[in-house]
PDB file of C-alpha atoms and ligand atoms in Angstrom:
ATOM      1  CA  UNK I   1      11.396  -4.265 -28.589  1.00  0.00           C
ATOM      2  CA  UNK I   2      12.035  -0.848 -27.101  1.00  0.00           C
ATOM      3  CA  UNK I   3      12.605  -0.798 -23.275  1.00  0.00           C
ATOM      4  CA  UNK I   4      10.630   2.462 -22.941  1.00  0.00           C
ATOM      5  CA  UNK I   5       7.577   0.952 -24.629  1.00  0.00           C
ATOM      6  CA  UNK I   6       7.727  -2.049 -22.277  1.00  0.00           C
ATOM      7  CA  UNK I   7       8.076   0.191 -19.197  1.00  0.00           C
ATOM      8  CA  UNK I   8       5.280   2.497 -20.356  1.00  0.00           C
ATOM      9  CA  UNK I   9       2.974  -0.449 -21.007  1.00  0.00           C
ATOM     10  CA  UNK I  10       3.674  -1.945 -17.560  1.00  0.00           C
ATOM     11  CA  UNK I  11       2.995   1.487 -16.045  1.00  0.00           C
ATOM     12  CA  UNK I  12      -0.552   1.255 -17.407  1.00  0.00           C
ATOM     13  CA  UNK I  13      -1.195  -1.485 -14.859  1.00  0.00           C
ATOM     14  CA  UNK I  14      -2.382   0.363 -11.726  1.00  0.00           C
ATOM     15  CA  UNK I  15      -1.049  -1.153  -8.507  1.00  0.00           C
ATOM     16  CA  UNK I  16      -0.771  -0.573  -4.807  1.00  0.00           C
ATOM     17  CA  UNK I  17       2.644   0.160  -3.321  1.00  0.00           C
ATOM     18  CA  UNK I  18       4.502  -2.009  -0.805  1.00  0.00           C
ATOM     19  CA  UNK I  19       7.684  -1.786   1.207  1.00  0.00           C
ATOM     20  CA  UNK I  20       9.571  -5.080   1.459  1.00  0.00           C
ATOM     21  CA  UNK I  21      11.647  -5.433   4.628  1.00  0.00           C
ATOM     22  CA  UNK I  22      14.149  -7.971   5.826  1.00  0.00           C
ATOM     23  CA  UNK I  23      16.859  -8.242   8.445  1.00  0.00           C
ATOM     24  CA  UNK I  24      20.414  -9.580   8.255  1.00  0.00           C
ATOM     25  CA  UNK I  25      22.749  -9.580  11.289  1.00  0.00           C
ATOM     26  CA  UNK I  26      20.333  -7.315  13.200  1.00  0.00           C
ATOM     27  CA  UNK I  27      20.367  -4.724  10.389  1.00  0.00           C
ATOM     28  CA  UNK I  28      17.058  -3.810   8.779  1.00  0.00           C
ATOM     29  CA  UNK I  29      16.736  -3.215   5.015  1.00  0.00           C
ATOM     30  CA  UNK I  30      13.753  -1.882   3.110  1.00  0.00           C
ATOM     31  CA  UNK I  31      12.834  -1.539  -0.569  1.00  0.00           C
ATOM     32  CA  UNK I  32       9.764  -0.142  -2.316  1.00  0.00           C
ATOM     33  CA  UNK I  33       8.075  -2.656  -4.622  1.00  0.00           C
ATOM     34  CA  UNK I  34       4.864  -2.908  -6.581  1.00  0.00           C
ATOM     35  CA  UNK I  35       5.646  -6.308  -8.138  1.00  0.00           C
ATOM     36  CA  UNK I  36       3.714  -8.135  -5.440  1.00  0.00           C
ATOM     37  CA  UNK I  37       0.892 -10.622  -5.794  1.00  0.00           C
ATOM     38  CA  UNK I  38      -1.112 -13.177  -3.938  1.00  0.00           C
ATOM     39  CA  UNK I  39      -0.347 -16.668  -5.311  1.00  0.00           C
ATOM     40  CA  UNK I  40      -2.191 -19.364  -3.370  1.00  0.00           C
ATOM     41  CA  UNK I  41      -4.769 -19.678  -0.586  1.00  0.00           C
ATOM     42  CA  UNK I  42      -3.912 -23.252   0.428  1.00  0.00           C
ATOM     43  CA  UNK I  43      -1.100 -23.043   1.311  1.00  0.00           C
ATOM     44  CA  UNK I  44      -0.955 -19.272   1.713  1.00  0.00           C
ATOM     45  CA  UNK I  45       1.694 -17.988  -0.683  1.00  0.00           C
ATOM     46  CA  UNK I  46       2.639 -14.553  -2.000  1.00  0.00           C
ATOM     47  CA  UNK I  47       5.258 -13.455  -4.518  1.00  0.00           C
ATOM     48  CA  UNK I  48       7.606 -10.498  -4.942  1.00  0.00           C
ATOM     49  CA  UNK I  49       9.890  -9.744  -7.876  1.00  0.00           C
ATOM     50  CA  UNK I  50      13.212  -8.152  -6.937  1.00  0.00           C
ATOM     51  CA  UNK I  51      15.799  -6.787  -9.363  1.00  0.00           C
ATOM     52  CA  UNK I  52      19.119  -8.639  -9.164  1.00  0.00           C
ATOM     53  CA  UNK I  53      20.999  -5.327  -8.882  1.00  0.00           C
ATOM     54  CA  UNK I  54      18.973  -4.201  -5.828  1.00  0.00           C
ATOM     55  CA  UNK I  55      20.766  -4.607  -2.511  1.00  0.00           C
ATOM     56  CA  UNK I  56      17.566  -6.184  -1.207  1.00  0.00           C
ATOM     57  CA  UNK I  57      18.079  -9.106  -3.597  1.00  0.00           C
ATOM     58  CA  UNK I  58      21.109 -10.544  -1.797  1.00  0.00           C
ATOM     59  CA  UNK I  59      19.699  -9.642   1.632  1.00  0.00           C
ATOM     60  CA  UNK I  60      16.634 -11.826   1.024  1.00  0.00           C
ATOM     61  CA  UNK I  61      18.809 -14.618  -0.352  1.00  0.00           C
ATOM     62  CA  UNK I  62      20.706 -14.474   2.958  1.00  0.00           C
ATOM     63  CA  UNK I  63      17.800 -14.068   5.380  1.00  0.00           C
ATOM     64  CA  UNK I  64      15.347 -16.382   3.525  1.00  0.00           C
ATOM     65  CA  UNK I  65      12.580 -14.310   5.020  1.00  0.00           C
ATOM     66  CA  UNK I  66      10.790 -11.032   4.226  1.00  0.00           C
ATOM     67  CA  UNK I  67       7.828  -8.896   5.217  1.00  0.00           C
ATOM     68  CA  UNK I  68       5.507  -6.959   2.911  1.00  0.00           C
ATOM     69  CA  UNK I  69       3.839  -3.754   4.169  1.00  0.00           C
ATOM     70  CA  UNK I  70       0.970  -2.510   1.984  1.00  0.00           C
ATOM     71  CA  UNK I  71       1.151   1.281   2.153  1.00  0.00           C
ATOM     72  CA  UNK I  72      -1.775   3.556   2.876  1.00  0.00           C
ATOM     73  CA  UNK I  73      -2.489   6.820   1.065  1.00  0.00           C
ATOM     74  CA  UNK I  74      -0.640   8.905   3.683  1.00  0.00           C
ATOM     75  CA  UNK I  75       2.601   6.887   3.305  1.00  0.00           C
ATOM     76  CA  UNK I  76       3.972   8.199  -0.002  1.00  0.00           C
ATOM     77  CA  UNK I  77       7.043   9.458   1.865  1.00  0.00           C
ATOM     78  CA  UNK I  78       7.774   5.892   3.044  1.00  0.00           C
ATOM     79  CA  UNK I  79       7.613   4.704  -0.553  1.00  0.00           C
ATOM     80  CA  UNK I  80       9.977   7.479  -1.634  1.00  0.00           C
ATOM     81  CA  UNK I  81      12.426   6.730   1.205  1.00  0.00           C
ATOM     82  CA  UNK I  82      12.657   3.056   0.251  1.00  0.00           C
ATOM     83  CA  UNK I  83      12.864   3.758  -3.479  1.00  0.00           C
ATOM     84  CA  UNK I  84      15.811   6.105  -2.946  1.00  0.00           C
ATOM     85  CA  UNK I  85      13.695   9.034  -4.223  1.00  0.00           C
ATOM     86  CA  UNK I  86      14.450  11.373  -1.307  1.00  0.00           C
ATOM     87  CA  UNK I  87      17.671  13.349  -1.184  1.00  0.00           C
ATOM     88  CA  UNK I  88      17.840  13.725   2.603  1.00  0.00           C
ATOM     89  CA  UNK I  89      18.392  10.846   5.051  1.00  0.00           C
ATOM     90  CA  UNK I  90      15.236   9.862   6.880  1.00  0.00           C
ATOM     91  CA  UNK I  91      15.272   7.719   9.989  1.00  0.00           C
ATOM     92  CA  UNK I  92      12.497   5.150   9.931  1.00  0.00           C
ATOM     93  CA  UNK I  93      11.279   3.585  13.155  1.00  0.00           C
ATOM     94  CA  UNK I  94      10.200   0.054  12.291  1.00  0.00           C
ATOM     95  CA  UNK I  95       7.466  -1.789  14.131  1.00  0.00           C
ATOM     96  CA  UNK I  96       8.185  -5.393  15.152  1.00  0.00           C
ATOM     97  CA  UNK I  97       5.607  -7.925  14.070  1.00  0.00           C
ATOM     98  CA  UNK I  98       6.105 -11.694  14.244  1.00  0.00           C
ATOM     99  CA  UNK I  99       9.780 -10.975  14.973  1.00  0.00           C
ATOM    100  CA  UNK I 100      10.167  -9.040  11.697  1.00  0.00           C
ATOM    101  CA  UNK I 101      10.638  -5.322  11.010  1.00  0.00           C
ATOM    102  CA  UNK I 102       7.569  -3.832   9.293  1.00  0.00           C
ATOM    103  CA  UNK I 103       6.238  -0.363   8.405  1.00  0.00           C
ATOM    104  CA  UNK I 104       3.848   0.797  11.102  1.00  0.00           C
ATOM    105  CA  UNK I 105       0.349   2.052  10.202  1.00  0.00           C
ATOM    106  CA  UNK I 106       0.414   0.171   6.880  1.00  0.00           C
ATOM    107  CA  UNK I 107      -2.864  -1.293   5.590  1.00  0.00           C
ATOM    108  CA  UNK I 108      -1.403  -4.767   6.041  1.00  0.00           C
ATOM    109  CA  UNK I 109       1.821  -6.350   7.235  1.00  0.00           C
ATOM    110  CA  UNK I 110       2.522  -9.833   5.900  1.00  0.00           C
ATOM    111  CA  UNK I 111       5.483 -11.880   7.118  1.00  0.00           C
ATOM    112  CA  UNK I 112       6.864 -14.705   4.981  1.00  0.00           C
ATOM    113  CA  UNK I 113       9.512 -17.394   4.781  1.00  0.00           C
ATOM    114  CA  UNK I 114      10.974 -17.837   1.310  1.00  0.00           C
ATOM    115  CA  UNK I 115       9.886 -21.242   0.020  1.00  0.00           C
ATOM    116  CA  UNK I 116      10.952 -20.920  -3.619  1.00  0.00           C
ATOM    117  CA  UNK I 117      13.199 -18.672  -5.701  1.00  0.00           C
ATOM    118  CA  UNK I 118      12.574 -18.443  -9.438  1.00  0.00           C
ATOM    119  CA  UNK I 119      15.243 -16.961 -11.682  1.00  0.00           C
ATOM    120  CA  UNK I 120      13.483 -14.576 -14.074  1.00  0.00           C
ATOM    121  CA  UNK I 121      15.757 -12.536 -16.345  1.00  0.00           C
ATOM    122  CA  UNK I 122      17.163  -9.555 -14.460  1.00  0.00           C
ATOM    123  CA  UNK I 123      14.844 -10.250 -11.495  1.00  0.00           C
ATOM    124  CA  UNK I 124      14.290 -13.105  -9.041  1.00  0.00           C
ATOM    125  CA  UNK I 125      10.782 -14.098  -7.964  1.00  0.00           C
ATOM    126  CA  UNK I 126      10.723 -14.850  -4.249  1.00  0.00           C
ATOM    127  CA  UNK I 127       7.688 -16.942  -3.356  1.00  0.00           C
ATOM    128  CA  UNK I 128       6.903 -16.568   0.337  1.00  0.00           C
ATOM    129  CA  UNK I 129       4.965 -18.878   2.638  1.00  0.00           C
ATOM    130  CA  UNK I 130       2.913 -16.513   4.777  1.00  0.00           C
ATOM    131  CA  UNK I 131       3.664 -16.857   8.498  1.00  0.00           C
ATOM    132  CA  UNK I 132       1.456 -14.068   9.903  1.00  0.00           C
ATOM    133  CA  UNK I 133      -0.725 -11.122   8.855  1.00  0.00           C
ATOM    134  CA  UNK I 134      -2.082  -7.994  10.526  1.00  0.00           C
ATOM    135  CA  UNK I 135      -4.405  -5.525   8.809  1.00  0.00           C
ATOM    136  CA  UNK I 136      -5.986  -2.161   9.498  1.00  0.00           C
ATOM    137  CA  UNK I 137      -8.532   0.106   7.840  1.00  0.00           C
ATOM    138  CA  UNK I 138      -7.578   2.871   5.469  1.00  0.00           C
ATOM    139  CA  UNK I 139      -7.184   3.762   1.807  1.00  0.00           C
ATOM    140  CA  UNK I 140      -4.284   2.539  -0.368  1.00  0.00           C
ATOM    141  CA  UNK I 141      -1.398   4.423  -1.923  1.00  0.00           C
ATOM    142  CA  UNK I 142      -1.587   3.759  -5.679  1.00  0.00           C
ATOM    143  CA  UNK I 143       0.941   3.848  -8.511  1.00  0.00           C
ATOM    144  CA  UNK I 144      -0.098   4.375 -12.126  1.00  0.00           C
ATOM    145  CA  UNK I 145       1.664   5.741 -15.208  1.00  0.00           C
ATOM    146  CA  UNK I 146       4.812   6.443 -13.188  1.00  0.00           C
ATOM    147  CA  UNK I 147       3.000   8.608 -10.615  1.00  0.00           C
ATOM    148  CA  UNK I 148       1.704   8.183  -7.086  1.00  0.00           C
ATOM    149  CA  UNK I 149      -2.068   8.468  -6.819  1.00  0.00           C
ATOM    150  CA  UNK I 150      -4.745   8.024  -4.220  1.00  0.00           C
ATOM    151  CA  UNK I 151      -8.242   6.656  -4.619  1.00  0.00           C
ATOM    152  CA  UNK I 152      -9.729  10.124  -4.130  1.00  0.00           C
ATOM    153  CA  UNK I 153      -7.782  11.749  -6.961  1.00  0.00           C
ATOM    154  CA  UNK I 154      -8.159   8.677  -9.192  1.00  0.00           C
ATOM    155  CA  UNK I 155     -11.911   8.689  -8.635  1.00  0.00           C
ATOM    156  CA  UNK I 156     -12.305  12.384  -9.277  1.00  0.00           C
ATOM    157  CA  UNK I 157     -10.280  12.163 -12.488  1.00  0.00           C
ATOM    158  CA  UNK I 158     -12.775   9.565 -13.753  1.00  0.00           C
ATOM    159  CA  UNK I 159     -15.868  11.803 -13.380  1.00  0.00           C
TER     160      UNK I 159
HETATM  161  P1  FAD A   1      18.961   0.772  -1.437  1.00  0.00           P
HETATM  162  O1  FAD A   1      19.171   1.594  -2.649  1.00  0.00           O
HETATM  163  O2  FAD A   1      20.067   0.553  -0.490  1.00  0.00           O
HETATM  164  O3  FAD A   1      17.705   1.226  -0.581  1.00  0.00           O
HETATM  165  C1  FAD A   1      16.686   1.963  -1.153  1.00  0.00           C
HETATM  166  C2  FAD A   1      16.451   3.154  -0.248  1.00  0.00           C
HETATM  167  O4  FAD A   1      15.916   2.668   0.995  1.00  0.00           O
HETATM  168  C3  FAD A   1      17.730   3.938   0.053  1.00  0.00           C
HETATM  169  O5  FAD A   1      17.437   5.312  -0.141  1.00  0.00           O
HETATM  170  C4  FAD A   1      17.970   3.634   1.522  1.00  0.00           C
HETATM  171  O6  FAD A   1      18.472   4.759   2.224  1.00  0.00           O
HETATM  172  C5  FAD A   1      16.573   3.299   2.059  1.00  0.00           C
HETATM  173  N1  FAD A   1      16.666   2.365   3.173  1.00  0.00           N
HETATM  174  C6  FAD A   1      16.955   1.046   3.120  1.00  0.00           C
HETATM  175  N2  FAD A   1      16.948   0.512   4.369  1.00  0.00           N
HETATM  176  C7  FAD A   1      16.657   1.529   5.229  1.00  0.00           C
HETATM  177  C8  FAD A   1      16.489   1.627   6.645  1.00  0.00           C
HETATM  178  N3  FAD A   1      16.691   0.580   7.462  1.00  0.00           N
HETATM  179  N4  FAD A   1      16.152   2.831   7.182  1.00  0.00           N
HETATM  180  C9  FAD A   1      15.947   3.915   6.390  1.00  0.00           C
HETATM  181  N5  FAD A   1      16.108   3.899   5.043  1.00  0.00           N
HETATM  182  C10 FAD A   1      16.450   2.721   4.469  1.00  0.00           C
HETATM  183  N6  FAD A   1      12.278  -2.669  -7.633  1.00  0.00           N
HETATM  184  C11 FAD A   1      12.142  -4.026  -7.682  1.00  0.00           C
HETATM  185  O7  FAD A   1      13.155  -4.734  -7.732  1.00  0.00           O
HETATM  186  N7  FAD A   1      10.930  -4.623  -7.672  1.00  0.00           N
HETATM  187  C12 FAD A   1       9.766  -3.914  -7.623  1.00  0.00           C
HETATM  188  O8  FAD A   1       8.672  -4.473  -7.585  1.00  0.00           O
HETATM  189  C13 FAD A   1       9.859  -2.486  -7.579  1.00  0.00           C
HETATM  190  N8  FAD A   1       8.742  -1.734  -7.522  1.00  0.00           N
HETATM  191  C14 FAD A   1       8.841  -0.379  -7.406  1.00  0.00           C
HETATM  192  C15 FAD A   1       7.672   0.380  -7.286  1.00  0.00           C
HETATM  193  C16 FAD A   1       7.717   1.753  -7.138  1.00  0.00           C
HETATM  194  C17 FAD A   1       6.434   2.541  -7.016  1.00  0.00           C
HETATM  195  C18 FAD A   1       8.987   2.388  -7.119  1.00  0.00           C
HETATM  196  C19 FAD A   1       9.062   3.885  -6.941  1.00  0.00           C
HETATM  197  C20 FAD A   1      10.172   1.642  -7.228  1.00  0.00           C
HETATM  198  C21 FAD A   1      10.108   0.255  -7.381  1.00  0.00           C
HETATM  199  N9  FAD A   1      11.259  -0.538  -7.484  1.00  0.00           N
HETATM  200  C22 FAD A   1      11.161  -1.898  -7.564  1.00  0.00           C
HETATM  201  C23 FAD A   1      12.596   0.073  -7.485  1.00  0.00           C
HETATM  202  C24 FAD A   1      13.256  -0.003  -6.111  1.00  0.00           C
HETATM  203  O9  FAD A   1      12.441   0.500  -5.072  1.00  0.00           O
HETATM  204  C25 FAD A   1      14.565   0.819  -6.132  1.00  0.00           C
HETATM  205  O10 FAD A   1      15.366   0.378  -7.215  1.00  0.00           O
HETATM  206  C26 FAD A   1      15.317   0.706  -4.829  1.00  0.00           C
HETATM  207  O11 FAD A   1      16.027   1.891  -4.633  1.00  0.00           O
HETATM  208  C27 FAD A   1      16.334  -0.428  -4.821  1.00  0.00           C
HETATM  209  O12 FAD A   1      16.751  -0.564  -3.506  1.00  0.00           O
HETATM  210  P2  FAD A   1      18.006  -1.406  -3.035  1.00  0.00           P
HETATM  211  O13 FAD A   1      17.586  -2.716  -2.492  1.00  0.00           O
HETATM  212  O14 FAD A   1      19.101  -1.398  -4.074  1.00  0.00           O
HETATM  213  O15 FAD A   1      18.452  -0.661  -1.760  1.00  0.00           O
END
């Protein structure tokens, strides 16, 4: 099967956008990801899928911990920074939450300890046991068909 067809089909699944963060030897690393899902309520588990070639992959294997920040509609730049989509360097000031670096002003920050790693082709699924959560009001940044969207523009394109 053609890779492009697979990618295009997956792009038809509208998602939110997250930034995954972790810390190794006091150095903070971030990566944009939309392969995030809630897995279980009891116990509270979430899952992220990280490409094996991403630097984040080995960082999480080392730290055994990660945080997920669910981005709001005014945080597209954060997503672009952590997806390597911006040419210029951009210094990000991380907030500390539950002793983890997180993106401030996100809709939610979720801290996790890795409890299971599942080898999945060119990605690894990191299942995280949730250790703490903080949330705030706002609208989500969306990703659909390879483009950033917001609820406003998505809604207006439907009518
Ligand atoms: P790098 O290439 O080292 O880091 C990525 C960028 O983050 C670099 O520009 C770097 O400068 C910046 N950065 C890292 N740490 C810091 C810091 N402390 N301060 C400031 N800047 C920093 N890939 C997946 O594996 N899984 C997914 O679910 C996924 N979903 C995606 C969803 C979207 C909407 C997009 C746009 C991309 C997605 N990607 C996903 C691709 C992924 O974000 C990129 O491949 C990413 O560049 C890989 O990062 P890396 O770990 O190799 O780290």
